Each structure stands twice: as structure tokens, then as C-alpha cells.
Coordinates of C-alpha atoms in Angstrom, one line a residue:
M8 CA 16.1 56.1 -39.6
D9 CA 12.9 53.7 -39.1
P10 CA 13.5 50.9 -36.5
I11 CA 12.5 48.8 -39.3
E12 CA 14.9 49.9 -41.9
K13 CA 17.9 49.9 -39.1
K14 CA 17.0 46.7 -38.3
K15 CA 17.0 45.4 -42.0
E16 CA 20.7 47.2 -42.5
L17 CA 22.3 45.6 -39.5
R18 CA 21.0 41.6 -40.7
R19 CA 22.8 42.7 -44.3
K20 CA 25.8 44.3 -42.3
A21 CA 25.5 40.3 -40.4
M22 CA 25.2 38.6 -43.1
K23 CA 28.3 39.7 -44.5
L24 CA 30.5 38.1 -41.3
P25 CA 33.0 35.0 -41.7
L26 CA 31.9 32.2 -40.7
S27 CA 34.5 31.9 -37.7
P28 CA 34.7 31.6 -34.4
G29 CA 35.2 35.5 -32.6
V30 CA 33.3 38.0 -30.0
Y31 CA 30.6 40.3 -31.0
L32 CA 30.1 43.7 -29.3
M33 CA 26.8 45.5 -29.7
H34 CA 26.9 49.3 -29.2
D35 CA 23.8 51.7 -29.0
K36 CA 24.1 55.1 -30.9
S37 CA 25.9 56.7 -27.9
G38 CA 28.8 54.3 -28.8
Q39 CA 28.2 52.6 -25.2
I40 CA 28.7 48.9 -25.6
I41 CA 25.5 47.1 -24.0
Y42 CA 26.5 43.9 -24.7
I43 CA 29.0 41.5 -25.7
G44 CA 29.1 38.0 -26.8
K45 CA 31.1 34.8 -28.3
A46 CA 30.2 32.9 -31.6
K47 CA 31.1 29.4 -32.9
A48 CA 30.4 31.3 -36.1
L49 CA 29.7 34.6 -35.9
K50 CA 28.0 35.3 -39.1
N51 CA 25.1 32.8 -38.1
R52 CA 24.5 33.9 -34.4
V53 CA 25.0 37.5 -35.0
S54 CA 22.2 37.8 -37.7
Q55 CA 19.8 35.7 -35.5
Y56 CA 19.7 38.8 -33.6
F57 CA 18.3 40.7 -36.6
G58 CA 16.0 38.1 -37.9
S59 CA 12.6 37.0 -36.5
E60 CA 12.0 37.7 -32.8
K61 CA 9.8 34.8 -32.2
N62 CA 12.3 32.8 -30.0
H63 CA 13.7 35.8 -28.3
D64 CA 13.0 36.7 -24.9
N65 CA 11.8 40.5 -23.8
K66 CA 15.2 41.1 -23.0
V67 CA 17.0 40.3 -26.0
R68 CA 14.1 42.6 -28.1
R69 CA 15.2 45.3 -25.8
M70 CA 18.2 45.2 -26.5
V71 CA 18.1 44.8 -30.3
S72 CA 16.0 47.7 -30.3
H73 CA 18.8 50.1 -29.1
V74 CA 21.5 48.2 -31.3
D75 CA 22.9 51.3 -33.1
W76 CA 26.1 49.3 -34.5
F77 CA 28.3 46.5 -33.8
E78 CA 31.6 45.5 -34.4
Y79 CA 34.1 41.9 -34.0
I80 CA 37.0 40.6 -33.1
V81 CA 37.8 37.0 -35.0
C82 CA 39.6 34.2 -32.9
D83 CA 41.4 31.1 -33.7
S84 CA 39.2 28.9 -31.7
E85 CA 35.7 29.0 -29.8
F86 CA 37.5 28.5 -26.5
E87 CA 39.7 31.8 -27.4
A88 CA 36.5 33.5 -27.8
L89 CA 35.1 32.4 -24.6
V90 CA 38.1 33.8 -23.1
L91 CA 38.1 37.0 -24.5
E92 CA 34.0 37.1 -24.4
S93 CA 34.4 37.0 -20.3
S94 CA 37.4 39.2 -19.6
L95 CA 36.0 42.0 -22.3
I96 CA 32.3 41.5 -20.2
K97 CA 34.8 41.9 -17.3
Q98 CA 36.5 44.9 -18.2
N99 CA 33.2 46.7 -20.0
Q100 CA 30.1 45.4 -17.6
P101 CA 27.9 45.7 -20.3
K102 CA 23.8 46.7 -19.9
Y103 CA 22.3 43.5 -21.1
N104 CA 25.0 40.6 -20.0
I105 CA 24.3 39.2 -16.6
L106 CA 26.8 41.0 -14.8
L107 CA 27.8 40.5 -11.3
K108 CA 29.5 42.6 -8.4
D109 CA 32.6 41.6 -7.1
D110 CA 31.4 41.9 -3.4
K111 CA 33.6 39.2 -1.7
G112 CA 35.6 41.5 0.8
Y113 CA 37.0 40.3 4.0
S114 CA 34.6 40.5 6.7
Y115 CA 35.4 41.3 10.5
I116 CA 33.9 39.7 14.0
R117 CA 33.7 43.5 15.9
V118 CA 33.3 42.8 19.6
S119 CA 32.2 46.2 21.0
P120 CA 34.3 47.6 23.8
G121 CA 32.7 48.4 27.5
P122 CA 31.6 45.9 30.1
W123 CA 28.7 44.5 28.1
P124 CA 30.2 43.9 25.5
R125 CA 28.3 42.8 21.6
M126 CA 29.4 41.0 18.6
T127 CA 28.7 41.7 15.1
E128 CA 29.8 41.5 11.5
V129 CA 31.5 43.7 10.0
K130 CA 33.2 45.2 6.7
K131 CA 36.6 46.9 7.5
V132 CA 38.2 47.6 10.4
E133 CA 37.9 51.4 12.1
E134 CA 40.2 52.7 14.9
D135 CA 37.1 52.6 17.4
G136 CA 38.6 51.0 20.2
A137 CA 36.8 47.9 19.3
K138 CA 38.3 44.5 19.0
Y139 CA 38.4 42.8 16.1
I140 CA 39.1 39.1 14.9
G141 CA 39.3 38.2 11.3
P142 CA 39.7 39.1 8.6
Y143 CA 37.1 36.2 7.1
M144 CA 36.5 35.2 3.4
S145 CA 32.6 34.7 3.3
S146 CA 30.7 36.9 5.1
W147 CA 27.7 34.6 5.1
S148 CA 29.6 31.9 7.0
I149 CA 30.7 34.7 10.1
K150 CA 27.1 36.2 9.8
Q151 CA 25.6 32.6 10.7
T152 CA 28.4 31.7 13.1
I153 CA 28.0 35.0 14.9
D154 CA 24.3 34.1 14.5
S155 CA 24.5 30.5 16.0
A156 CA 26.6 31.7 19.0
R157 CA 24.0 34.0 19.8
K158 CA 21.7 31.5 20.1
I159 CA 23.5 28.7 22.2
F160 CA 25.0 31.2 24.5
R161 CA 21.5 33.4 24.9
L162 CA 23.5 36.4 24.5
P163 CA 21.1 39.5 22.8
D164 CA 20.5 40.9 19.0
C165 CA 18.9 44.0 20.2
S166 CA 19.6 47.2 19.9
R167 CA 19.4 48.3 23.7
K168 CA 22.2 49.5 25.5
F169 CA 23.2 48.1 29.3
P170 CA 22.8 49.0 32.0
Q171 CA 21.1 52.1 30.9
D172 CA 18.1 50.1 29.2
F173 CA 17.6 48.3 32.7
G174 CA 14.1 48.0 33.2
K175 CA 13.0 50.1 30.7
G176 CA 11.1 47.5 28.5
R177 CA 9.5 44.1 28.6
P178 CA 12.0 41.2 27.1
C179 CA 11.8 40.3 23.5
L180 CA 10.1 36.9 22.2
N181 CA 14.0 35.7 21.8
Y182 CA 13.8 35.6 26.3
Y183 CA 10.5 33.5 26.0
I184 CA 12.0 31.5 23.2
K185 CA 15.2 30.5 25.5
Q186 CA 17.0 32.1 23.1
C187 CA 18.7 35.4 25.1
C188 CA 19.4 35.3 28.6
A189 CA 17.7 39.1 28.5
P190 CA 19.7 41.7 30.3
C191 CA 17.3 44.3 29.9
R192 CA 15.2 42.6 32.8
G193 CA 18.0 43.7 35.4
R194 CA 18.6 40.4 36.6
V195 CA 21.8 39.2 34.9
S196 CA 25.1 40.3 36.4
E197 CA 27.8 41.6 34.7
E198 CA 30.0 38.8 35.8
E199 CA 27.2 36.3 34.2
Y200 CA 27.1 38.3 31.3
N201 CA 30.3 38.4 30.1
E202 CA 31.2 34.4 30.7
A203 CA 28.7 33.4 29.1
F204 CA 30.0 36.1 25.9
Q205 CA 33.6 34.9 26.7
E206 CA 32.0 31.0 25.7
A207 CA 30.5 32.4 22.7
M208 CA 34.1 33.7 21.4
D209 CA 35.6 30.5 22.6
F210 CA 33.1 28.5 20.4
I211 CA 33.6 30.9 17.4
K212 CA 37.4 30.8 17.6
G213 CA 38.1 27.5 19.0
G214 CA 34.7 25.4 17.1
S215 CA 31.7 23.1 17.9
S216 CA 34.4 20.1 19.4
A217 CA 36.6 22.6 21.5
S218 CA 33.6 24.3 23.0
V219 CA 31.8 21.0 23.9
K220 CA 34.9 19.6 25.6
V221 CA 36.0 22.9 27.5
L222 CA 32.2 23.0 28.7
T223 CA 31.5 19.4 29.5
E224 CA 35.0 19.3 31.8
R225 CA 33.5 22.4 33.6
M226 CA 30.6 20.9 33.7
E227 CA 31.4 17.8 35.9
Q228 CA 33.6 20.2 38.1
A229 CA 30.9 22.1 38.9
A230 CA 28.9 18.7 39.5
E231 CA 31.7 17.7 41.7
N232 CA 31.7 20.6 44.0
L233 CA 27.6 20.3 44.1
E234 CA 27.2 24.1 42.3
F235 CA 24.3 21.9 40.5
E236 CA 22.5 25.2 38.9
L237 CA 25.9 25.6 37.3
A238 CA 26.0 22.2 35.8
A239 CA 22.7 22.5 34.5
R240 CA 23.5 25.9 32.7
L241 CA 26.7 24.2 31.3
R242 CA 24.7 20.9 30.2
D243 CA 21.8 23.3 27.9
R244 CA 24.5 24.8 26.2
I245 CA 26.7 21.9 25.5
N246 CA 23.1 20.4 23.9
A247 CA 22.7 23.9 22.3
I248 CA 26.3 23.6 20.4
E249 CA 24.9 19.6 19.7
M250 CA 22.0 20.7 18.5
M251 CA 23.1 23.5 16.1
G252 CA 25.8 20.7 14.8
A253 CA 23.2 18.5 13.6
R254 CA 21.0 20.7 11.9
Q255 CA 24.1 22.2 10.4
K256 CA 24.2 17.9 8.8
V257 CA 21.6 18.9 6.3
V258 CA 23.5 20.2 4.5
A259 CA 27.0 19.1 4.7
S260 CA 28.3 17.3 2.1
R261 CA 30.3 13.9 1.4
V262 CA 33.1 15.8 -0.9
E263 CA 35.1 17.9 0.3
E264 CA 35.5 20.6 -1.8
Q265 CA 32.5 21.5 -4.3
D266 CA 30.5 24.2 -5.8
V267 CA 26.5 23.7 -5.9
F268 CA 24.5 25.8 -8.7
A269 CA 21.0 26.0 -9.7
L270 CA 18.5 28.7 -11.2
A271 CA 14.9 29.6 -11.4
Q272 CA 12.9 31.4 -13.5
G273 CA 10.2 33.9 -13.3
E274 CA 8.1 35.9 -15.3
T275 CA 11.0 38.3 -15.7
H276 CA 14.2 37.6 -13.8
T277 CA 16.4 34.4 -13.1
A278 CA 17.6 33.5 -9.8
F279 CA 21.0 31.9 -9.3
E280 CA 21.9 29.9 -5.8
V281 CA 25.1 29.0 -5.4
F282 CA 26.2 27.0 -2.1
R283 CA 30.1 26.7 -1.4
F284 CA 31.5 23.5 0.2
T285 CA 34.6 23.6 1.7
G286 CA 35.9 20.6 4.3
N287 CA 32.4 19.0 3.4
R288 CA 30.7 21.8 4.8
L289 CA 28.6 24.3 3.5
S290 CA 31.3 27.4 3.9
D291 CA 29.5 30.2 1.9
R292 CA 25.8 30.5 0.2
E293 CA 25.6 33.4 -2.4
S294 CA 22.5 34.3 -3.9
F295 CA 22.5 36.2 -7.3
L296 CA 18.8 37.7 -9.2
T297 CA 19.1 39.0 -13.1
E298 CA 17.0 40.3 -15.4
G299 CA 15.7 38.6 -18.4
C300 CA 15.2 34.7 -18.6
Q301 CA 17.1 32.8 -21.3
P302 CA 16.7 29.1 -22.3
D303 CA 18.1 27.3 -18.7
P304 CA 21.6 25.7 -20.9
E305 CA 22.3 29.4 -22.1
A306 CA 21.6 30.6 -18.7
R307 CA 23.7 28.7 -16.9
S308 CA 26.7 28.9 -19.2
E309 CA 26.7 33.0 -19.3
F310 CA 26.5 32.5 -14.9
L311 CA 28.8 30.3 -14.4
R312 CA 31.6 32.2 -17.1
Q313 CA 30.8 35.6 -15.1
Y314 CA 30.9 33.8 -11.8
Y315 CA 34.1 32.3 -12.2
A316 CA 35.7 35.2 -13.6
I317 CA 35.1 37.0 -10.3
R318 CA 36.2 34.7 -7.6
D319 CA 40.2 33.1 -7.1
R320 CA 38.6 29.6 -5.8
V321 CA 37.3 27.1 -8.6
P322 CA 36.8 23.9 -6.9
P323 CA 37.6 20.4 -8.7
L324 CA 33.7 19.6 -8.8
V325 CA 30.6 21.9 -10.1
V326 CA 27.6 20.6 -9.6
L327 CA 24.8 22.1 -11.2
D328 CA 20.7 21.8 -11.4
G329 CA 20.9 21.0 -15.5
E330 CA 22.5 20.7 -18.8
V331 CA 24.7 23.8 -20.1
E332 CA 26.1 24.9 -22.9
D333 CA 28.6 24.8 -23.8
E334 CA 29.9 22.3 -21.2
E335 CA 33.7 20.9 -23.1
L336 CA 34.6 24.5 -23.1
L337 CA 34.0 25.6 -19.6
V338 CA 35.6 22.4 -18.4
R339 CA 38.9 23.6 -20.1
W340 CA 38.2 27.1 -18.8
L341 CA 37.8 26.4 -15.5
S342 CA 40.2 23.6 -15.6
E343 CA 43.0 26.0 -16.7
K344 CA 42.1 28.6 -13.8
R345 CA 41.8 26.1 -11.3
G346 CA 45.4 24.5 -12.4
K347 CA 43.9 21.3 -12.0
T348 CA 40.9 18.5 -13.8
V349 CA 37.5 20.3 -12.9
R350 CA 34.5 18.5 -13.3
L351 CA 30.5 19.1 -14.1
L352 CA 28.2 17.0 -12.6
V353 CA 24.0 17.0 -13.6
P354 CA 23.0 14.1 -10.4
Q355 CA 19.8 12.3 -10.7
R356 CA 19.9 10.3 -7.7
G357 CA 21.2 10.4 -4.5
D358 CA 23.2 12.9 -1.5
Q359 CA 24.4 15.2 -4.8
A360 CA 20.4 15.7 -6.2
Q361 CA 18.9 16.6 -2.8
L362 CA 21.7 19.4 -2.3
V363 CA 21.0 20.7 -5.8
Q364 CA 17.0 20.3 -4.5
M365 CA 17.9 22.5 -1.8
C366 CA 19.7 25.0 -3.7
R367 CA 16.9 25.4 -6.3
K368 CA 14.5 25.7 -3.2
N369 CA 16.5 28.8 -2.6
A370 CA 16.8 29.7 -5.7
A371 CA 12.8 29.9 -6.0
E372 CA 12.9 31.4 -2.7
S373 CA 14.9 34.8 -4.4
I374 CA 11.7 34.5 -7.1
A375 CA 9.0 34.7 -5.0
R376 CA 10.6 37.6 -3.1
Q377 CA 11.0 39.6 -6.1
T378 CA 7.1 38.7 -6.7
G379 CA 5.6 38.9 -3.7
G380 CA 4.7 35.7 -3.8
S381 CA 5.4 32.2 -2.3
G382 CA 8.8 30.2 -2.5
R383 CA 6.2 27.0 -2.4
D384 CA 3.9 28.8 -5.7
A385 CA 7.4 30.2 -7.2
S386 CA 9.6 26.6 -6.7
A387 CA 6.1 25.2 -8.9
L388 CA 5.7 27.3 -11.5
D389 CA 9.3 26.9 -12.6
E390 CA 9.2 23.5 -11.7
L391 CA 6.3 23.2 -14.6
R392 CA 8.2 25.7 -17.2
R393 CA 11.1 23.0 -16.6
L394 CA 8.3 19.9 -17.3
L395 CA 6.8 21.7 -20.7
G396 CA 9.8 23.7 -21.5
L397 CA 8.2 26.9 -21.5
E398 CA 11.0 30.1 -22.1
K399 CA 9.7 31.7 -18.8
A400 CA 7.7 30.3 -16.0
P401 CA 3.6 31.1 -16.5
A402 CA 2.6 33.8 -14.5
Y403 CA -0.3 33.6 -15.8
I404 CA -2.2 30.9 -16.3
E405 CA -6.2 30.2 -18.3
S406 CA -7.4 26.7 -17.9
Y407 CA -10.8 25.9 -19.3
D408 CA -13.4 22.6 -19.1
I409 CA -16.9 21.9 -20.7
S410 CA -19.6 20.9 -19.1
N411 CA -22.7 19.3 -20.1
L412 CA -25.3 16.4 -19.6
A413 CA -26.1 14.7 -22.4
G414 CA -25.3 17.5 -24.7
G415 CA -27.7 19.7 -22.5
E416 CA -27.0 23.1 -20.6
N417 CA -23.8 23.1 -22.7
V418 CA -21.5 25.7 -20.9
A419 CA -17.9 26.8 -20.6
G420 CA -15.9 27.9 -16.9
M421 CA -12.4 29.9 -17.3
V422 CA -10.4 29.7 -14.1
V423 CA -7.1 32.0 -14.2
F424 CA -4.4 31.5 -11.6
E425 CA -2.2 34.4 -11.2
N426 CA 1.6 33.7 -9.5
G427 CA 0.3 30.1 -8.6
R428 CA -2.6 31.1 -6.9
P429 CA -6.2 31.3 -7.8
L430 CA -7.5 34.8 -9.6
K431 CA -11.2 35.2 -9.3
S432 CA -11.9 38.6 -10.7
A433 CA -10.5 37.2 -13.8
Y434 CA -12.9 33.8 -13.8
R435 CA -15.5 33.7 -16.9
K436 CA -18.7 31.7 -18.0
F437 CA -19.6 31.2 -21.2
K438 CA -22.8 29.5 -22.6
I439 CA -22.1 27.5 -25.7
K440 CA -24.3 28.8 -28.7
T441 CA -22.8 27.6 -31.8
V442 CA -22.4 23.8 -30.4
E443 CA -25.6 21.5 -30.2
G444 CA -25.7 17.9 -28.4
Q445 CA -22.7 16.5 -26.9
D446 CA -19.7 17.6 -28.6
D447 CA -16.5 18.8 -26.8
Y448 CA -14.0 19.5 -28.9
G449 CA -16.6 21.6 -30.8
S450 CA -17.5 23.4 -27.4
M451 CA -13.8 23.9 -27.0
R452 CA -13.3 25.5 -30.0
E453 CA -16.1 28.5 -29.8
V454 CA -14.6 29.3 -26.1
I455 CA -11.3 29.7 -27.1
R456 CA -12.3 31.8 -30.0
R457 CA -14.5 33.9 -28.5
R458 CA -12.4 34.5 -25.7
F459 CA -9.4 35.6 -28.1
Q460 CA -11.8 37.9 -30.3
E461 CA -12.9 39.6 -27.1
Y462 CA -8.8 40.1 -27.1
Y463 CA -8.2 41.6 -30.0
A464 CA -11.4 44.0 -29.5
C465 CA -9.5 44.5 -25.9
Q466 CA -6.3 45.4 -28.2
E467 CA -8.2 48.0 -30.1
K468 CA -9.9 49.8 -27.1
G469 CA -6.8 49.9 -25.1
E470 CA -7.5 47.8 -22.6
A471 CA -4.8 45.4 -21.2
E472 CA -6.5 44.0 -18.3
G473 CA -8.9 41.0 -18.3
F474 CA -9.4 39.7 -22.0
G475 CA -7.2 42.0 -22.7
R476 CA -4.0 40.1 -21.2
L477 CA -2.2 36.9 -23.1
P478 CA -1.6 34.3 -20.6
D479 CA 1.4 32.5 -20.0
L480 CA 0.1 29.1 -20.8
I481 CA -3.1 27.5 -21.9
L482 CA -5.0 24.1 -20.0
L483 CA -7.4 22.6 -21.2
D484 CA -9.3 20.0 -19.3
G485 CA -8.5 17.3 -21.6
G486 CA -6.4 15.2 -23.3
K487 CA -4.4 15.7 -26.4
G488 CA -7.9 15.1 -28.5
H489 CA -8.7 18.4 -26.8
V490 CA -5.3 20.2 -27.8
A491 CA -5.7 19.3 -31.2
A492 CA -8.5 20.6 -31.8
V493 CA -7.8 23.7 -30.1
Q494 CA -4.1 24.4 -31.6
P495 CA -4.8 25.1 -35.1
L496 CA -7.4 27.5 -34.6
L497 CA -4.8 29.8 -32.1
E498 CA -2.3 29.5 -35.1
E499 CA -5.4 30.3 -37.2
M500 CA -6.3 33.3 -35.4
G501 CA -2.4 34.1 -34.8
I502 CA -2.1 33.9 -30.7
E503 CA 1.4 32.1 -29.8
V504 CA 0.8 30.9 -26.5
P505 CA 1.8 27.1 -25.3
L506 CA -1.0 25.1 -25.1
F507 CA -1.8 21.5 -23.3
G508 CA -3.9 19.3 -22.2
M509 CA -4.9 18.4 -18.2
V510 CA -5.3 14.4 -18.4
K511 CA -7.5 12.1 -15.8
D512 CA -7.2 8.8 -14.6
D513 CA -10.1 6.4 -13.5
R514 CA -10.4 7.8 -10.6
H515 CA -10.8 11.7 -11.9
R516 CA -7.3 12.3 -10.9
T517 CA -4.8 14.3 -12.5
R518 CA -2.3 12.2 -14.2
A519 CA -0.7 13.6 -17.3
I520 CA 0.1 16.8 -19.3
A521 CA -1.1 16.2 -22.8
Q522 CA 0.7 18.1 -25.8
G523 CA 0.1 17.5 -29.4
G524 CA 1.8 14.2 -29.9
G525 CA 1.4 12.3 -26.6
E526 CA 1.4 13.0 -23.4
I527 CA 4.2 14.3 -20.4
A528 CA 4.2 12.0 -16.8
I529 CA 3.8 14.5 -14.5
S530 CA 3.4 12.5 -11.4
S531 CA 7.7 12.4 -10.1
Y532 CA 7.3 16.3 -10.2
R533 CA 5.7 16.9 -6.7
R534 CA 5.6 20.7 -7.0
A535 CA 3.9 21.2 -10.6
Y536 CA 1.6 18.2 -10.3
T537 CA -0.2 19.9 -6.8
L538 CA -0.1 22.9 -9.1
V539 CA -1.4 21.0 -12.1
S540 CA -4.3 19.1 -10.2
S541 CA -5.5 22.2 -7.8
I542 CA -6.0 23.7 -11.7
Q543 CA -8.0 20.9 -13.0
D544 CA -9.6 20.1 -9.7
E545 CA -10.9 24.3 -9.6
V546 CA -12.2 24.4 -13.2
H547 CA -13.9 21.7 -12.9
R548 CA -15.5 22.7 -9.3
F549 CA -16.0 26.1 -11.7
A550 CA -17.5 24.6 -14.8
I551 CA -20.0 22.0 -13.0
G552 CA -21.1 24.8 -10.5
Y553 CA -22.0 27.1 -13.3
H554 CA -23.6 23.9 -15.4
R555 CA -25.9 23.2 -12.0
Q556 CA -27.1 26.3 -12.0
Q557 CA -28.1 26.4 -15.4
R558 CA -30.2 23.4 -14.7
K559 CA -32.0 24.5 -11.5
K560 CA -32.7 27.8 -13.3
S561 CA -34.3 25.7 -15.9
A562 CA -36.1 23.6 -14.5
I563 CA -37.6 26.5 -12.3
S564 CA -37.7 28.7 -15.6
S565 CA -40.4 25.0 -17.1
T566 CA -42.1 25.5 -13.6
L567 CA -43.1 28.6 -14.3
T568 CA -43.8 28.4 -18.5
S569 CA -45.8 25.6 -17.7
I570 CA -48.2 27.8 -16.5
P571 CA -50.9 29.0 -19.2
G572 CA -50.1 32.6 -20.6
I573 CA -46.9 32.2 -18.6
G574 CA -44.0 33.0 -21.2
E575 CA -40.4 33.0 -20.7
A576 CA -40.3 37.0 -20.1
R577 CA -43.2 36.5 -17.4
A578 CA -41.2 33.7 -15.6
K579 CA -38.3 36.1 -15.4
A580 CA -40.0 39.2 -14.2
L581 CA -41.8 36.9 -11.5
L582 CA -38.1 34.9 -10.3
K583 CA -36.5 38.7 -10.8
H584 CA -39.4 40.2 -8.0
F585 CA -40.2 37.4 -5.7
K586 CA -36.3 35.8 -5.7
T587 CA -37.6 32.0 -5.8
V588 CA -40.2 30.3 -7.1
T589 CA -40.8 29.2 -3.5
A590 CA -42.0 32.5 -3.0
V591 CA -43.8 32.7 -6.1
S592 CA -46.3 29.9 -4.4
E593 CA -46.3 31.6 -1.2
A594 CA -47.8 34.9 -2.2
D595 CA -51.8 36.3 -2.4
L596 CA -53.3 36.4 -5.2
A597 CA -52.6 41.0 -4.2
E598 CA -49.6 40.5 -4.6
L599 CA -49.1 38.8 -8.0
E600 CA -51.3 41.1 -9.5
G601 CA -48.8 43.8 -8.1
A602 CA -45.6 42.1 -10.0
P603 CA -44.1 43.7 -12.8
G604 CA -45.5 42.8 -16.2
M605 CA -48.5 40.8 -14.5
T606 CA -52.0 41.5 -15.6
K607 CA -55.0 40.3 -13.1
P608 CA -55.6 37.3 -15.4
A609 CA -52.2 36.3 -15.7
A610 CA -51.8 36.6 -11.7
R611 CA -54.9 34.5 -11.1
R612 CA -53.7 31.6 -13.6
V613 CA -50.5 31.8 -10.9
W614 CA -52.3 31.7 -8.0
E615 CA -54.5 29.2 -9.0
H616 CA -51.9 26.9 -10.4
F617 CA -50.0 27.0 -6.6
H618 CA -53.5 26.8 -4.9
P619 CA -56.0 24.4 -6.5
E620 CA -58.0 23.6 -3.2
A621 CA -58.5 26.9 -2.9
A622 CA -59.5 27.9 -6.6
G623 CA -61.7 24.5 -6.6
L624 CA -63.6 26.0 -3.8
E625 CA -64.1 29.5 -4.8
E626 CA -65.8 27.5 -8.2
G627 CA -67.5 25.7 -5.8
L628 CA -69.3 28.4 -3.9

């Protein structure tokens, strides 16, 4: 069946569904379940999939294109539908749902056998003669602890074997930054190494407080025995433990047990970050990267349901970076799962808000790794997405500015930022052709019309780069008047791209984002503000640079065309041949006669224009 007819048929079936709560299951041609969702009213929710695609992201469009049939289960309440949906997703693992793998098995610390032991984090115990400590629930926490112990007690983390590799290579960077004692040099005795290793194990087993107490007693005893070298070494270890503890306090929480969630969206993926706190300290951290972009409240709701479906521990407080869909249902579901009341919190200020910001920053880093950009740029784009209410992060931004002087030499510049960075190969210059005088609105409409006429021309040729690519966002250097002037044109041309203006203050600094109905304050959104300011400064620089170039050409051209017998064509030919007016003025008569497009009479008039005194002497002779 034709895809369009198939979609119409599915919509007709969806319109016959009851207006009752329930769960729906989408199947492909092979009968495989590809998506499971819940609905407050089945008819309304399911029919949306097979209506207009305008409000669907790419992931939903792909899912709908593969739906061959669907089934549904009517429930007594929306809460019952939520519980059933969670259970069915966990059971069937549909392709287009957010799927999280339950990889939280136990972790162990493995201590290798032999005289020069090493410690590593492993997932299972094996019969290999090594010593295993554990089990531990959080592999992240164990990795952090092992890393801290190595740095404090200066133990190697390389793959060199001792004593076989003594003296076979230079020490690595860790030795020079005092994070490794470098046994590879062959200058550390086995006794000294094992002593440091045992202290590291005591640190892991007993914690930092117990280690500091024991080391302090040993340091004082060493000082009394006049063993100053040993006392200094123990002092350095105590200082290292205290410094490590100070860094860990940055991610401490006043709440004893809580989970903190944040998300960041890129062009094609959504990253979720989870910080888990127990005993007022960060005990675990998890990162998830999922395909597709949904409105933030929907994404948070679906992620939370999947996350706690595969986790045994539900804390009394769940901190989020924004609103969540079905909040009351989620609270009820989490509370029943925990057996006690669970509270959802979206902090606006204070320590909790700072934890959310840290969590969101780490989510942006996941997006950056996926796109190959930087965490700062990914964070700025995600912040701009939230600020402007965009469906996805604007990876490809076009910005426009008009430049003229009292209506003369009317030009425009277009700059492009891709993944938060200037893409100079995509910059374009426009000479205004249809607008005369100082009419910025008319000039901007002309430029936008020409740009998207080129887009449609590229589409006919099958070209997807340059003007053949639609931007994710258009920013005009101007206020709501510019937006109001251009928005109807985009609608007329069938271009569905978000459009905003960039407003400056009296000092020509970015002040706000303009939209059709007013302005959006931006100064409190630090990363988004920096990005938009950079775009506005760059497009202004580019447009005014082009304007000055045109004015200079015009001035140069007028200098030559003021000479009798030298028109536009000959003036351009002279400039092309000699490069500058100065070079033309310094050329002798023979050189001017030999220039392209020149005649002897024309060459003499040019020469006489720049050498009037010499011409007068010739006449006198």
C-alpha cells in the first residue's frame, strides 16, 4: 500500500479508539513492537501520530513511517497506564523508546599477586591468584576511589611490569607532576613501594579520616625518631588526602540522599546526566546518550520512568533541571516504588541549583563528544534552545545584517555558525538590487527572498550544501520590526525556520532577543548570551567590512571615470591590470598604452591626468 494511503488508513483506525486511558503498542510489518506509549485519551494521542508531521521530530517521523499496525490496552486510570507502560517497555525493549541498559552489576577492587601489586576495578571475581575486595554497587565510585588512592600515594597506573621493566624507558608525565613514584626508574625499593601500596589500601578500606589519623601518628613518631625524610613523605600524603577531600566537597550535598537529573539536547541526540548522593556525598554518576529530541518535559518524564524501572533504590528527593510531564503520576509511582513519599524539586537558586548546573554541564559534554565539538559550545547551544523554545539545539545558525551610508552602497552580510563556531566558508555577501535609499526592512526582505530562492534552486539540482541546506535558526541584526517584516515572507515561501532578532543597547552591546510579540531578556543566560553576542558582532563586522570595500571601490572607480574617455569598463580593466590606482598613476605612457582595453589617446589622457606638470612642459616645447 502507498505510504500516504497507509497513514490515512491508520488515522481512520485511530479515530475509532475510545477516549479512555490506556497503553498503545506500534508494530512494524514483521510484527515487531517498535514503540510503546501511554495516553490519557487513546483516541487523541494515537491519532496525533498519523496527522500533520509539523510538530513531530525526526525520530517520531521515522517511527511513524515504519508503523504497519497498532494495538491498545484500555486501563482504568492514567496511573495504571503509566505502570503498565513501564512494565511493557522493560519487557519488550521497543526500538523507538528511550532504552536504558541495566548494567549496574557489582564491582570489585582487584589486587594483583606478586611483590609489586597493582589495584584495578573489575566486574567479576576470577580464580587467578589475585585478591578481590568488594563487592561494591557503584563502579564509578570505585574508579574514583582507586584514582584518588593512586594519586595520593603516588602509585603507577601504567602497564609496565616490575622489576622486568626497570630502566627500560623514561618516566611518564605523572612522575613529573608528582602523581607517581616511578618504580620504572629502578630507584624505588620493593619495601618502599609495598608500604605505599598498603597505605593506599588502608585509605580505600578505612576512608580518608582514618588514614589521616594513622598517618599523622606515624609522622609524629618519625619526627621524634629524627627520621625527617619519612616524616616529610607522610606529611605530603596527609596534605594530598586533605586536598582531595576539599575537591570532593565541591560536589557534596546538604541533603543526605537524593538524585539530581539534567539533560542537554543536540541536533540529533539527547544526553541525560544523573548524580546520585548518599551520605551527603556524590556516590555515583551515570551518563546516557539517546537518539532523538523531544520537548524537555516529555523527555524527562520518559527518562525517569525508564531509569527507575531498572534501579532498586529510589531516594526521597529527586532534583530536576526543569518541568516534567505527568508530575503527579510520577510522584505517585516513585512513592509506591520506594514505599515512602518521594518529592520532585526544580530548584531556582542556591546549592541545589548549582548542582543542577553542574549536572547539565556534564550532559552537554556528552553531546559535545557525540558531535565532535566542545562542551562549552554544546552547553551554549542547549541553553539557547531552552531560551528560545526550540525543538532541538540550533547546530546551523544563519545571521544577517544590512549596512549602508545614508542609503548609499546598500549591502548585506550573511554569516553562519555551525555547532557554535563560525563557518567562514559559508559566509555570503549581497548587493541590494531592488531597494533604493535607507530601507533596512525592505533590504532585509530582499536578501532573505534571494537566499531562499537559491535554496529551492539547489533542491531542484539535488544540492544539499551551501544554500541547499536549511538553517536551524535565523538571527537578524535588528529588533522586532525586522522580525515582523521578514516573518510573513518566510511563511509565504513555505520556509519553516525559527526567526529572531538581536537587539543592541545604546552602547551597541547585545541586550535581548527579539521575537514577533516582544523581547526575551538574555543577559542572565551566560553561555547563550556569549554565543549570541559573538554572532551579532561577527555579522556586523562582516557586513560593514563589505560596505567599506564597496565604498572604496566606488571611490576608486570614480577617480578613474572622472578622466575624459575612461568609462566603467576601462576603469575596471585598468584596476584589474594594475591592481591599484596608485600603480596606475605611477605607470609610464608605454605601460598605459599596453594595458588591456586601452587606446593611445585614452592612455595619454590617463597619463596627463596624473602628470599635469609634465604634460604642460610637453605642450610648452
